[in-house]
Amino acid sequence: MNVLIAGGAGFLGSHLCDFFISKNHKVIAVDNFITGKKENIKHLLKNKKFKFIKADISKNIKIPGKIDAVLNFASPASPKDYIKYPLETLKTGSLGTLNLLELARLKKAKFLFASTSEVYGDPLVNPQPEEYWGNVNSIGIRSVYDEAKRFSEAAVMCYLRDYGVKTRIVRIFNTYGPGMNEKDGRAIPEFISQALAGRPVTVFGSGRQTRSFCFVSDLVKGVYKLLMSDYKYPVNIGNPNEITLKELAEIIIKLTASKSKIIYKELPQDDPKMRRPDITKAKKILKWLPDVQLEDGLRETIKYFKSL
Ligand code: NAD
């Protein structure tokens, strides 16, 4: 296949570029570097199966030639980033998604959208199944991200119903691994950077909020299986192993053999109290299950941060 990966210089996008190339597909990565890094794709630039186009998907983008699949992974993804770039995030998750859907329609390509567990907001059910409609604050500071993703899902379903585009929606739960930006403020890069530097590890709130962390190689396999399946409705991809943020900080301090202490700061607005994917659909429809244990994935990620 010729696969277009929007957000290809980002954390997940660059792992997808590697994965598709390893499976002998051709990849066109599109990115405007708002939160991505050239280093993530540097090793691919001389590969004949890889092409990079610097472009903003929320502007009019034209891609010549045959495209079989469009994967939309472009969007600032960490709360620190989308609060810093609110309008860019809204435009990317609205105009950007519409532009790429139109491209997929014209090229008769499949379209896969990287949605998020944030469409469930601060959920009132745990774990979260795909049928749950969510508890989202439409005017809070996180809404530029959450509502853009919800708009994108609506746009995807419109192109499926009204134009017959072969669409897929993956609802991604917290994913981590090498290639993350150490300064993007997400819990794992933040805790690892603090622990490696011997600085206090900052946990927001009481630290009793829960998250479920999926290693990037598991996520990438799930995305590939979804793209290759015929399933048109949203599928959660994540690791259901749920832990508190305090436990996460303690594990990272142990694995880095750090002397850092945990300190507590005020909880940001609308921070979800719990997050755990119900992955029944992914198991049944895609025959997908995560298999990297948290401590193993963290060791790989710590190794990456040490190498920077
Ligand atoms: P990231 O910030 O590392 O990657 C996003 C990439 O998109 C960056 O390279 C950025 O420069 C690019 N981008 C942003 N706006 C763009 C635009 N208008 N035009 C072109 N490129 C643009 O984040 P990530 O963690 O790799 O997330 C990738 C996708 O997966 C995002 O859509 C995100 O919402 C989704 N997602 C990620 C997670 C996670 O845990 N990592 C969880 C849920 C959803």
PDB file of C-alpha atoms in Angstrom, residues 16-166:
ATOM      1  CA  LEU A  16       3.763   3.880  12.557  1.00  0.00           C
ATOM      2  CA  CYS A  17       6.091   5.025   9.742  1.00  0.00           C
ATOM      3  CA  ASP A  18       8.679   2.460  10.930  1.00  0.00           C
ATOM      4  CA  PHE A  19       6.065  -0.270  11.243  1.00  0.00           C
ATOM      5  CA  PHE A  20       4.510   0.215   7.789  1.00  0.00           C
ATOM      6  CA  ILE A  21       7.941   0.376   6.159  1.00  0.00           C
ATOM      7  CA  SER A  22       8.965  -2.820   7.959  1.00  0.00           C
ATOM      8  CA  LYS A  23       5.876  -4.442   6.409  1.00  0.00           C
ATOM      9  CA  ASN A  24       7.055  -3.332   2.942  1.00  0.00           C
ATOM     10  CA  HIS A  25       4.498  -0.564   2.409  1.00  0.00           C
ATOM     11  CA  LYS A  26       5.404   2.890   1.075  1.00  0.00           C
ATOM     12  CA  VAL A  27       4.915   5.778   3.469  1.00  0.00           C
ATOM     13  CA  ILE A  28       4.303   9.467   2.888  1.00  0.00           C
ATOM     14  CA  ALA A  29       4.610  11.305   6.211  1.00  0.00           C
ATOM     15  CA  VAL A  30       3.043  14.746   6.529  1.00  0.00           C
ATOM     16  CA  ASP A  31       3.849  16.980   9.490  1.00  0.00           C
ATOM     17  CA  ASN A  32       4.205  20.671  10.320  1.00  0.00           C
ATOM     18  CA  PHE A  33       6.476  20.013  13.365  1.00  0.00           C
ATOM     19  CA  ILE A  34       4.230  21.935  15.767  1.00  0.00           C
ATOM     20  CA  THR A  35       4.920  19.253  18.408  1.00  0.00           C
ATOM     21  CA  GLY A  36       6.846  16.637  16.411  1.00  0.00           C
ATOM     22  CA  LYS A  37      10.603  16.283  15.895  1.00  0.00           C
ATOM     23  CA  LYS A  38      12.750  15.727  12.831  1.00  0.00           C
ATOM     24  CA  GLU A  39      14.899  13.286  14.873  1.00  0.00           C
ATOM     25  CA  ASN A  40      11.934  10.887  15.006  1.00  0.00           C
ATOM     26  CA  ILE A  41      12.098  10.344  11.223  1.00  0.00           C
ATOM     27  CA  LYS A  42      15.764  11.177  10.494  1.00  0.00           C
ATOM     28  CA  HIS A  43      16.670   7.496  10.037  1.00  0.00           C
ATOM     29  CA  LEU A  44      13.975   7.157   7.330  1.00  0.00           C
ATOM     30  CA  LEU A  45      14.845  10.148   5.177  1.00  0.00           C
ATOM     31  CA  LYS A  46      17.152   8.182   2.858  1.00  0.00           C
ATOM     32  CA  ASN A  47      14.788   5.192   2.602  1.00  0.00           C
ATOM     33  CA  LYS A  48      13.283   4.880  -0.916  1.00  0.00           C
ATOM     34  CA  LYS A  49       9.986   3.731   0.562  1.00  0.00           C
ATOM     35  CA  PHE A  50       9.673   6.911   2.626  1.00  0.00           C
ATOM     36  CA  LYS A  51       8.752  10.432   1.622  1.00  0.00           C
ATOM     37  CA  PHE A  52       8.304  13.433   3.882  1.00  0.00           C
ATOM     38  CA  ILE A  53       6.108  16.442   3.139  1.00  0.00           C
ATOM     39  CA  LYS A  54       6.147  19.437   5.463  1.00  0.00           C
ATOM     40  CA  ALA A  55       2.562  20.696   5.507  1.00  0.00           C
ATOM     41  CA  ASP A  56      -0.209  21.805   7.822  1.00  0.00           C
ATOM     42  CA  ILE A  57      -3.241  19.532   7.366  1.00  0.00           C
ATOM     43  CA  SER A  58      -5.610  22.309   8.397  1.00  0.00           C
ATOM     44  CA  LYS A  59      -4.578  24.209   5.236  1.00  0.00           C
ATOM     45  CA  ASN A  60      -5.458  23.022   1.771  1.00  0.00           C
ATOM     46  CA  ILE A  61      -3.131  20.073   1.099  1.00  0.00           C
ATOM     47  CA  LYS A  62      -2.579  18.396  -2.233  1.00  0.00           C
ATOM     48  CA  ILE A  63      -0.787  15.049  -2.454  1.00  0.00           C
ATOM     49  CA  PRO A  64      -0.064  13.753  -5.947  1.00  0.00           C
ATOM     50  CA  GLY A  65      -0.178  10.056  -6.869  1.00  0.00           C
ATOM     51  CA  LYS A  66      -1.897   6.949  -5.599  1.00  0.00           C
ATOM     52  CA  ILE A  67      -2.804   6.641  -1.917  1.00  0.00           C
ATOM     53  CA  ASP A  68      -4.399   3.506  -0.473  1.00  0.00           C
ATOM     54  CA  ALA A  69      -4.736   4.535   3.159  1.00  0.00           C
ATOM     55  CA  VAL A  70      -4.741   7.820   5.060  1.00  0.00           C
ATOM     56  CA  LEU A  71      -3.922   7.664   8.786  1.00  0.00           C
ATOM     57  CA  ASN A  72      -4.683  10.873  10.648  1.00  0.00           C
ATOM     58  CA  PHE A  73      -2.383  11.051  13.686  1.00  0.00           C
ATOM     59  CA  ALA A  74      -1.783  14.812  13.446  1.00  0.00           C
ATOM     60  CA  SER A  75      -2.738  16.803  16.534  1.00  0.00           C
ATOM     61  CA  PRO A  76      -1.011  18.201  19.579  1.00  0.00           C
ATOM     62  CA  ALA A  77      -1.695  15.405  22.076  1.00  0.00           C
ATOM     63  CA  SER A  78      -0.388  16.336  25.513  1.00  0.00           C
ATOM     64  CA  PRO A  79      -2.437  18.719  27.691  1.00  0.00           C
ATOM     65  CA  LYS A  80       0.606  21.025  27.933  1.00  0.00           C
ATOM     66  CA  ASP A  81       0.793  21.209  24.117  1.00  0.00           C
ATOM     67  CA  TYR A  82      -2.875  21.686  23.315  1.00  0.00           C
ATOM     68  CA  ILE A  83      -3.294  24.309  26.035  1.00  0.00           C
ATOM     69  CA  LYS A  84      -0.289  26.132  24.497  1.00  0.00           C
ATOM     70  CA  TYR A  85      -1.753  25.759  20.952  1.00  0.00           C
ATOM     71  CA  PRO A  86      -5.541  25.900  21.456  1.00  0.00           C
ATOM     72  CA  LEU A  87      -6.573  27.348  18.090  1.00  0.00           C
ATOM     73  CA  GLU A  88      -4.128  25.157  16.153  1.00  0.00           C
ATOM     74  CA  THR A  89      -5.547  22.109  17.954  1.00  0.00           C
ATOM     75  CA  LEU A  90      -9.133  23.081  17.104  1.00  0.00           C
ATOM     76  CA  LYS A  91      -8.252  23.721  13.457  1.00  0.00           C
ATOM     77  CA  THR A  92      -6.253  20.499  13.138  1.00  0.00           C
ATOM     78  CA  GLY A  93      -9.085  18.442  14.652  1.00  0.00           C
ATOM     79  CA  SER A  94     -11.739  20.062  12.446  1.00  0.00           C
ATOM     80  CA  LEU A  95     -10.450  21.542   9.153  1.00  0.00           C
ATOM     81  CA  GLY A  96      -7.485  19.136   9.174  1.00  0.00           C
ATOM     82  CA  THR A  97      -9.657  16.055   9.551  1.00  0.00           C
ATOM     83  CA  LEU A  98     -12.098  17.303   6.884  1.00  0.00           C
ATOM     84  CA  ASN A  99      -9.203  17.953   4.468  1.00  0.00           C
ATOM     85  CA  LEU A 100      -7.816  14.448   4.954  1.00  0.00           C
ATOM     86  CA  LEU A 101     -11.271  12.841   4.671  1.00  0.00           C
ATOM     87  CA  GLU A 102     -11.748  14.669   1.377  1.00  0.00           C
ATOM     88  CA  LEU A 103      -8.335  13.465   0.219  1.00  0.00           C
ATOM     89  CA  ALA A 104      -9.287   9.873   1.130  1.00  0.00           C
ATOM     90  CA  ARG A 105     -12.577  10.215  -0.740  1.00  0.00           C
ATOM     91  CA  LEU A 106     -10.888  11.545  -3.894  1.00  0.00           C
ATOM     92  CA  LYS A 107      -8.144   8.885  -3.781  1.00  0.00           C
ATOM     93  CA  LYS A 108     -10.612   6.099  -2.892  1.00  0.00           C
ATOM     94  CA  ALA A 109      -8.393   5.354   0.087  1.00  0.00           C
ATOM     95  CA  LYS A 110      -9.191   3.911   3.501  1.00  0.00           C
ATOM     96  CA  PHE A 111      -9.178   6.497   6.310  1.00  0.00           C
ATOM     97  CA  LEU A 112      -8.152   5.799   9.895  1.00  0.00           C
ATOM     98  CA  PHE A 113      -8.625   8.441  12.573  1.00  0.00           C
ATOM     99  CA  ALA A 114      -6.586   8.572  15.786  1.00  0.00           C
ATOM    100  CA  SER A 115      -9.225   9.452  18.342  1.00  0.00           C
ATOM    101  CA  THR A 116      -8.701   9.338  22.074  1.00  0.00           C
ATOM    102  CA  SER A 117     -10.030   8.169  25.407  1.00  0.00           C
ATOM    103  CA  GLU A 118     -10.514  11.918  26.049  1.00  0.00           C
ATOM    104  CA  VAL A 119     -13.801  11.667  24.095  1.00  0.00           C
ATOM    105  CA  TYR A 120     -15.059   9.990  27.312  1.00  0.00           C
ATOM    106  CA  GLY A 121     -14.034  13.113  29.294  1.00  0.00           C
ATOM    107  CA  ASP A 122     -14.057  12.613  33.080  1.00  0.00           C
ATOM    108  CA  PRO A 123     -15.909   9.288  32.804  1.00  0.00           C
ATOM    109  CA  LEU A 124     -18.703   8.198  35.088  1.00  0.00           C
ATOM    110  CA  VAL A 125     -18.249   4.519  34.189  1.00  0.00           C
ATOM    111  CA  ASN A 126     -15.123   2.393  34.581  1.00  0.00           C
ATOM    112  CA  PRO A 127     -13.820   0.730  32.445  1.00  0.00           C
ATOM    113  CA  GLN A 128     -14.964   2.758  29.433  1.00  0.00           C
ATOM    114  CA  PRO A 129     -16.646   0.787  26.616  1.00  0.00           C
ATOM    115  CA  GLU A 130     -17.021   2.287  23.124  1.00  0.00           C
ATOM    116  CA  GLU A 131     -20.788   2.683  23.707  1.00  0.00           C
ATOM    117  CA  TYR A 132     -20.199   5.207  26.520  1.00  0.00           C
ATOM    118  CA  TRP A 133     -20.967   8.738  25.277  1.00  0.00           C
ATOM    119  CA  GLY A 134     -18.724  10.492  27.738  1.00  0.00           C
ATOM    120  CA  ASN A 135     -18.752  13.295  30.279  1.00  0.00           C
ATOM    121  CA  VAL A 136     -16.966  16.188  28.583  1.00  0.00           C
ATOM    122  CA  ASN A 137     -16.825  19.839  29.631  1.00  0.00           C
ATOM    123  CA  SER A 138     -17.329  21.633  26.313  1.00  0.00           C
ATOM    124  CA  ILE A 139     -15.996  24.981  27.606  1.00  0.00           C
ATOM    125  CA  GLY A 140     -13.085  23.938  29.844  1.00  0.00           C
ATOM    126  CA  ILE A 141      -9.412  24.398  28.911  1.00  0.00           C
ATOM    127  CA  ARG A 142      -9.160  20.780  27.684  1.00  0.00           C
ATOM    128  CA  SER A 143     -12.185  21.208  25.389  1.00  0.00           C
ATOM    129  CA  VAL A 144     -10.054  22.400  22.427  1.00  0.00           C
ATOM    130  CA  TYR A 145      -8.699  18.860  22.261  1.00  0.00           C
ATOM    131  CA  ASP A 146     -11.651  16.783  23.478  1.00  0.00           C
ATOM    132  CA  GLU A 147     -14.251  18.539  21.345  1.00  0.00           C
ATOM    133  CA  ALA A 148     -12.017  18.624  18.254  1.00  0.00           C
ATOM    134  CA  LYS A 149     -11.662  14.843  18.568  1.00  0.00           C
ATOM    135  CA  ARG A 150     -15.437  14.461  19.007  1.00  0.00           C
ATOM    136  CA  PHE A 151     -16.026  16.697  15.964  1.00  0.00           C
ATOM    137  CA  SER A 152     -13.540  14.588  13.983  1.00  0.00           C
ATOM    138  CA  GLU A 153     -15.373  11.385  14.911  1.00  0.00           C
ATOM    139  CA  ALA A 154     -18.638  12.966  13.680  1.00  0.00           C
ATOM    140  CA  ALA A 155     -16.911  14.025  10.431  1.00  0.00           C
ATOM    141  CA  VAL A 156     -15.534  10.504   9.928  1.00  0.00           C
ATOM    142  CA  MET A 157     -18.983   8.973  10.399  1.00  0.00           C
ATOM    143  CA  CYS A 158     -20.428  11.483   7.916  1.00  0.00           C
ATOM    144  CA  TYR A 159     -17.878  10.460   5.254  1.00  0.00           C
ATOM    145  CA  LEU A 160     -18.680   6.812   5.968  1.00  0.00           C
ATOM    146  CA  ARG A 161     -22.457   7.251   5.746  1.00  0.00           C
ATOM    147  CA  ASP A 162     -22.723   9.852   3.000  1.00  0.00           C
ATOM    148  CA  TYR A 163     -19.677   9.147   0.796  1.00  0.00           C
ATOM    149  CA  GLY A 164     -18.923   5.477   1.506  1.00  0.00           C
ATOM    150  CA  VAL A 165     -15.306   6.132   2.531  1.00  0.00           C
ATOM    151  CA  LYS A 166     -13.869   3.058   4.265  1.00  0.00           C
TER     152      LYS A 166
END
